[in-house]
Amino acid sequence: MIYSGDIHTILMLDSDLLVRRIKEGTVIDHIDEGKGLQVLDALGINGKDGGLITIALNVPSGKYKKKDIIKVENKFLHDDDTSKLAVIAPKATVNIIKDYKLVEKRRVALPNEIDRIFRCSNPDCITNSPEHIESVMDVINKENLVLKCRYCGRILDVKHLKYN
Amino acid sequence: MIYSGDIHTILMLDSDLLVRRIKEGTVIDHIDEGKGLQVLDALGINGKDGGLITIALNVPSGKYKKKDIIKVENKFLHDDDTSKLAVIAPKATVNIIKDYKLVEKRRVALPNEIDRIFRCSNPDCITNSPEHIESVMDVINKENLVLKCRYCGRILDVKHLKYN
């Protein structure tokens, strides 16, 4: 019977099954299409710890849309991870699995301030000097992901920023 | 009933289902554990064409082993892809799906000669000059992945080579 569904149903079943079957870990769902590998990279998820990881890209989601999904065993997101995720994939949901159960489901929220993650694009900014001062950026427009460097005041578009 | 299996069974079902459900494409199975993302990168699989991609890392395979699996819609491997795959993941199998059917299953085989893919580690080699001569390397030991540059004769260990 399970084979008779369309690809969407099957993938949801799949994702459901996999959610159920990791003992401890995190499922990041509703990642914007095309951002899955970037999230993987930004969060340092590479499978080197031996835990099971499943990444699905371009998964049908609703009638006309697609999404990416990442499921990772034995990984829980820290604040920095959540901030990165919010910036890269603002519609993502984070599902926490413990002892095979879904114990928490939450949306990511863009913080008011983003520390460390991005490098200011102003080469003369003190955060790019050899003194290794960590970047601090205020999120001045959450909808369009516009940041402002707290040190040099430069207005920054997240899409063009490099990671630290 | 499907929920009662252990994680191994479920993942095999999952992979089986997904194999069945892509209309056209390739499933690369039995990738050495930890090499999945490298294969993805080397083969330029990034989801930008909108096709469904599933990557599973550290999937239980047999009693004590793990493997990585990549399933990619609307992608068929060219000779260069197969050579790269053979070098990165010599135990991989390539499953070709057409019109929802598994039409071909084959092991990758290391070629006798590898062109273009790797950069010779000798900075004075003519393939590293500004003349853009493409690298040609003979595979002199298939078991230990030892190559020899046909231009400068340097013996090369694949593990330490950079991609072109």
Coordinates of C-alpha atoms in Angstrom, one line a residue:
Chain A
M1 CA 0.0 0.0 0.0
I2 CA 2.8 2.3 0.8
Y3 CA 4.1 2.0 -2.8
S4 CA 0.9 3.3 -4.2
G5 CA 1.3 6.9 -3.1
D6 CA 2.7 9.7 -5.2
I7 CA 6.3 10.9 -4.7
H8 CA 5.2 13.6 -2.3
T9 CA 3.4 11.1 0.0
I10 CA 6.3 8.7 -0.1
L11 CA 8.8 11.4 0.7
M12 CA 6.8 12.6 3.6
L13 CA 6.5 9.0 4.8
D14 CA 10.2 8.7 4.4
S15 CA 10.9 11.8 6.3
D16 CA 8.4 10.8 8.9
L17 CA 10.0 7.4 9.2
L18 CA 13.4 8.8 9.5
V19 CA 12.3 11.3 12.1
R20 CA 11.0 8.4 14.1
R21 CA 14.0 6.3 13.6
I22 CA 16.9 8.4 14.8
K23 CA 17.4 8.0 18.5
E24 CA 18.8 11.5 19.1
G25 CA 19.2 14.3 16.7
T26 CA 17.7 17.1 14.7
V27 CA 15.6 17.3 11.6
I28 CA 15.8 20.7 9.8
D29 CA 12.8 20.9 7.6
H30 CA 11.4 23.5 5.2
I31 CA 14.8 24.8 4.1
D32 CA 14.5 27.0 1.1
E33 CA 15.1 25.1 -2.1
G34 CA 18.7 25.1 -3.1
K35 CA 20.0 26.1 0.4
G36 CA 20.4 22.6 1.8
L37 CA 24.1 22.2 1.0
Q38 CA 24.9 25.7 2.2
V39 CA 23.2 24.9 5.5
L40 CA 25.2 21.7 5.8
D41 CA 28.4 23.6 5.2
A42 CA 27.5 26.5 7.5
L43 CA 26.6 24.1 10.3
G44 CA 29.7 21.9 9.8
I45 CA 27.6 18.8 9.2
N46 CA 29.9 16.4 7.3
G47 CA 29.3 13.0 8.7
K48 CA 32.8 12.7 10.2
D49 CA 31.3 11.8 13.6
G50 CA 29.8 8.6 12.0
G51 CA 26.1 9.6 12.7
L52 CA 23.5 9.0 10.2
I53 CA 22.7 12.0 8.0
T54 CA 20.1 12.3 5.3
I55 CA 19.9 15.3 3.0
A56 CA 17.0 15.7 0.5
L57 CA 17.2 18.5 -2.0
N58 CA 14.3 19.8 -4.2
V59 CA 11.6 17.8 -2.4
P60 CA 8.1 18.6 -3.6
S61 CA 6.3 20.7 -0.9
G62 CA 2.8 21.9 -1.7
K63 CA 1.6 22.2 -5.2
Y64 CA 4.3 24.3 -6.8
K65 CA 7.1 24.6 -4.4
K66 CA 10.1 22.6 -3.3
K67 CA 12.2 22.5 -0.2
D68 CA 15.3 20.9 1.2
I69 CA 15.4 18.7 4.3
I70 CA 18.4 17.7 6.5
K71 CA 18.2 15.0 9.2
V72 CA 21.2 14.5 11.4
E73 CA 21.8 12.1 14.2
N74 CA 23.4 13.1 17.4
K75 CA 23.5 16.8 16.5
F76 CA 21.7 19.6 18.3
L77 CA 21.9 23.2 17.2
H78 CA 23.7 25.8 19.2
D79 CA 22.7 29.5 19.2
D80 CA 25.3 30.2 16.5
D81 CA 23.9 27.4 14.4
T82 CA 20.4 28.7 14.8
S83 CA 21.4 32.2 13.8
K84 CA 23.2 30.9 10.7
L85 CA 20.2 28.8 9.8
A86 CA 17.8 31.8 10.2
V87 CA 19.9 33.8 7.9
I88 CA 20.3 31.2 5.2
A89 CA 16.9 29.5 5.5
P90 CA 14.5 31.8 7.3
K91 CA 11.5 29.5 6.8
A92 CA 13.2 26.4 8.3
T93 CA 11.8 24.5 11.2
V94 CA 13.9 22.7 13.7
N95 CA 12.7 19.4 15.0
I96 CA 14.5 17.9 18.0
I97 CA 14.4 14.2 18.5
K98 CA 15.3 12.5 21.8
D99 CA 14.9 8.9 22.6
Y100 CA 13.2 8.3 19.3
K101 CA 10.5 11.0 20.1
L102 CA 9.9 14.4 18.5
V103 CA 10.3 16.5 21.7
E104 CA 10.4 20.0 20.2
K105 CA 9.4 21.6 16.9
R106 CA 10.3 25.3 16.4
R107 CA 10.7 27.8 13.7
V108 CA 14.0 29.6 13.5
A109 CA 13.9 33.3 14.2
L110 CA 16.3 35.9 12.9
P111 CA 18.1 37.4 15.9
N112 CA 18.4 41.2 16.3
E113 CA 22.1 40.9 16.2
I114 CA 24.5 38.5 14.5
D115 CA 27.8 37.9 16.0
R116 CA 30.9 36.3 14.5
I117 CA 29.2 34.5 11.6
F118 CA 29.8 36.9 8.8
R119 CA 32.8 38.9 7.7
C120 CA 32.2 42.6 7.1
S121 CA 32.7 43.5 3.5
N122 CA 34.5 46.7 4.3
P123 CA 38.3 45.8 4.0
D124 CA 39.1 48.8 6.3
C125 CA 36.7 47.7 9.1
I126 CA 38.5 46.9 12.3
T127 CA 37.0 43.4 12.3
N128 CA 39.1 42.7 9.2
S129 CA 42.3 43.9 10.8
P130 CA 44.9 41.5 12.2
E131 CA 43.6 42.2 15.7
H132 CA 40.9 39.5 15.3
I133 CA 38.0 41.5 16.6
E134 CA 34.9 39.5 16.1
S135 CA 32.2 40.9 13.9
V136 CA 28.9 42.3 15.4
M137 CA 26.1 43.1 13.0
D138 CA 22.6 44.5 13.7
V139 CA 19.8 43.1 11.7
I140 CA 18.1 46.3 10.5
N141 CA 15.7 44.7 8.0
K142 CA 14.6 41.2 8.7
E143 CA 12.5 40.8 5.6
N144 CA 15.3 41.7 3.2
L145 CA 18.1 40.4 5.4
V146 CA 19.9 43.7 5.6
L147 CA 22.6 44.0 8.3
K148 CA 24.7 46.9 9.6
C149 CA 28.2 46.5 10.9
R150 CA 28.3 47.9 14.4
Y151 CA 32.0 48.8 14.0
C152 CA 32.2 50.6 10.7
G153 CA 28.5 51.2 10.1
R154 CA 28.5 49.7 6.6
I155 CA 25.1 48.5 5.4
L156 CA 25.4 44.8 4.4
D157 CA 23.3 42.5 2.2
V158 CA 23.5 39.0 3.6
K159 CA 23.5 37.4 0.1
H160 CA 26.9 38.9 -0.6
L161 CA 28.6 38.3 2.7
K162 CA 31.3 35.7 3.3
Y163 CA 31.4 33.5 6.4
N164 CA 34.0 34.0 9.0
Chain B
M1 CA 4.1 -3.2 9.5
I2 CA 6.7 -1.1 7.8
Y3 CA 7.4 0.7 11.0
S4 CA 8.4 -2.4 12.9
G5 CA 11.7 -3.0 11.1
D6 CA 15.0 -1.9 12.4
I7 CA 16.7 1.1 11.0
H8 CA 18.7 -0.9 8.5
T9 CA 15.5 -2.4 7.0
I10 CA 13.8 1.0 6.9
L11 CA 16.7 2.6 5.2
M12 CA 16.8 -0.1 2.6
L13 CA 13.1 0.2 2.0
D14 CA 13.6 4.0 1.8
S15 CA 16.4 3.6 -0.7
D16 CA 14.4 1.0 -2.6
L17 CA 11.3 3.3 -2.7
L18 CA 13.4 6.2 -3.8
V19 CA 15.0 4.1 -6.5
R20 CA 11.6 3.2 -7.7
R21 CA 10.3 6.7 -7.6
I22 CA 12.6 8.7 -9.7
K23 CA 11.6 8.6 -13.3
E24 CA 15.1 9.1 -14.8
G25 CA 18.4 9.3 -13.0
T26 CA 21.2 7.6 -11.2
V27 CA 21.6 6.0 -7.8
I28 CA 25.2 5.7 -6.6
D29 CA 25.3 3.1 -3.9
H30 CA 28.1 1.6 -1.8
I31 CA 30.1 4.8 -1.6
D32 CA 32.8 4.4 1.0
E33 CA 31.6 5.9 4.3
G34 CA 32.6 9.6 4.5
K35 CA 33.1 10.0 0.8
G36 CA 29.5 11.0 -0.2
L37 CA 29.9 14.7 0.0
Q38 CA 33.2 14.5 -1.9
V39 CA 31.5 12.5 -4.7
L40 CA 28.7 15.1 -4.8
D41 CA 31.3 17.9 -5.1
A42 CA 33.5 16.1 -7.7
L43 CA 30.4 15.3 -9.8
G44 CA 29.0 18.8 -9.6
I45 CA 25.7 17.6 -8.1
N46 CA 24.3 20.6 -6.3
G47 CA 20.6 20.5 -7.0
K48 CA 20.7 23.7 -9.1
D49 CA 18.8 22.0 -11.9
G50 CA 15.8 21.5 -9.6
G51 CA 15.9 17.6 -9.8
L52 CA 15.3 15.6 -6.6
I53 CA 18.5 14.6 -4.8
T54 CA 18.8 12.4 -1.8
I55 CA 22.1 11.9 0.0
A56 CA 22.4 9.5 2.9
L57 CA 25.7 9.4 4.9
N58 CA 26.8 6.7 7.3
V59 CA 24.0 4.3 6.4
P60 CA 24.4 0.9 8.1
S61 CA 25.5 -1.7 5.6
G62 CA 26.1 -5.2 6.8
K63 CA 27.0 -5.9 10.4
Y64 CA 29.8 -3.5 11.2
K65 CA 30.1 -1.3 8.1
K66 CA 28.6 1.9 6.8
K67 CA 28.2 3.4 3.4
D68 CA 27.0 6.6 1.7
I69 CA 24.3 6.7 -1.0
I70 CA 23.5 9.4 -3.5
K71 CA 20.3 9.4 -5.6
V72 CA 20.0 12.0 -8.3
E73 CA 17.2 12.7 -10.7
N74 CA 17.9 13.5 -14.3
K75 CA 21.6 12.9 -14.1
F76 CA 23.6 10.3 -15.9
L77 CA 27.3 9.9 -15.4
H78 CA 29.8 10.8 -18.2
D79 CA 33.1 9.0 -18.5
D80 CA 34.9 11.7 -16.5
D81 CA 32.3 11.3 -13.7
T82 CA 32.8 7.6 -13.6
S83 CA 36.6 8.0 -13.4
K84 CA 36.3 10.4 -10.6
L85 CA 33.9 8.1 -8.8
A86 CA 36.2 5.1 -9.3
V87 CA 39.0 7.1 -7.7
I88 CA 37.0 8.5 -4.8
A89 CA 34.8 5.5 -4.1
P90 CA 36.2 2.4 -5.8
K91 CA 33.5 0.1 -4.3
A92 CA 30.6 2.2 -5.6
T93 CA 27.9 0.8 -7.8
V94 CA 26.0 2.9 -10.3
N95 CA 22.3 2.2 -10.9
I96 CA 20.7 3.8 -13.9
I97 CA 17.0 4.5 -13.7
K98 CA 14.9 5.1 -16.8
D99 CA 11.1 5.4 -16.9
Y100 CA 11.0 4.4 -13.3
K101 CA 12.9 1.1 -14.0
L102 CA 16.3 0.0 -13.0
V103 CA 17.8 -0.6 -16.4
E104 CA 21.5 -1.0 -15.5
K105 CA 23.6 -1.8 -12.5
R106 CA 27.3 -1.7 -12.7
R107 CA 30.4 -1.4 -10.6
V108 CA 32.8 1.4 -11.3
A109 CA 36.2 0.4 -12.6
L110 CA 39.3 2.4 -12.2
P111 CA 40.6 3.3 -15.7
N112 CA 44.2 2.8 -16.7
E113 CA 44.6 6.4 -17.4
I114 CA 43.0 9.5 -15.7
D115 CA 42.8 12.6 -17.8
R116 CA 42.1 16.2 -16.6
I117 CA 40.6 15.4 -13.2
F118 CA 43.6 15.9 -10.9
R119 CA 46.3 18.4 -10.8
C120 CA 49.9 17.2 -10.7
S121 CA 51.6 18.0 -7.4
N122 CA 54.8 19.0 -9.1
P123 CA 54.7 22.8 -9.4
D124 CA 57.3 22.7 -12.3
C125 CA 55.2 20.2 -14.3
I126 CA 54.2 21.5 -17.7
T127 CA 50.5 20.8 -16.8
N128 CA 50.8 23.5 -14.1
S129 CA 52.3 26.1 -16.5
P130 CA 50.2 28.9 -17.9
E131 CA 49.9 27.0 -21.1
H132 CA 46.9 25.0 -19.8
I133 CA 48.0 21.6 -20.9
E134 CA 45.6 19.1 -19.4
S135 CA 46.9 16.5 -17.0
V136 CA 47.3 12.8 -18.1
M137 CA 48.1 10.3 -15.4
D138 CA 48.7 6.6 -15.6
V139 CA 47.2 4.4 -12.9
I140 CA 50.2 2.3 -11.9
N141 CA 48.7 0.7 -8.8
K142 CA 45.0 0.3 -8.7
E143 CA 44.9 -1.2 -5.2
N144 CA 46.7 1.7 -3.5
L145 CA 45.6 4.3 -6.0
V146 CA 49.0 5.3 -7.1
L147 CA 49.2 7.5 -10.3
K148 CA 52.1 8.6 -12.4
C149 CA 52.1 11.9 -14.3
R150 CA 52.8 11.2 -17.9
Y151 CA 54.4 14.6 -18.4
C152 CA 56.9 14.9 -15.5
G153 CA 56.9 11.3 -14.3
R154 CA 56.1 12.2 -10.7
I155 CA 54.6 9.4 -8.7
L156 CA 51.3 10.6 -7.1
D157 CA 49.2 9.4 -4.3
V158 CA 45.5 10.2 -5.1
K159 CA 44.7 11.0 -1.5
H160 CA 46.9 14.1 -1.7
L161 CA 46.0 15.3 -5.1
K162 CA 43.9 18.4 -5.8
Y163 CA 41.1 18.5 -8.4
N164 CA 41.6 20.5 -11.5

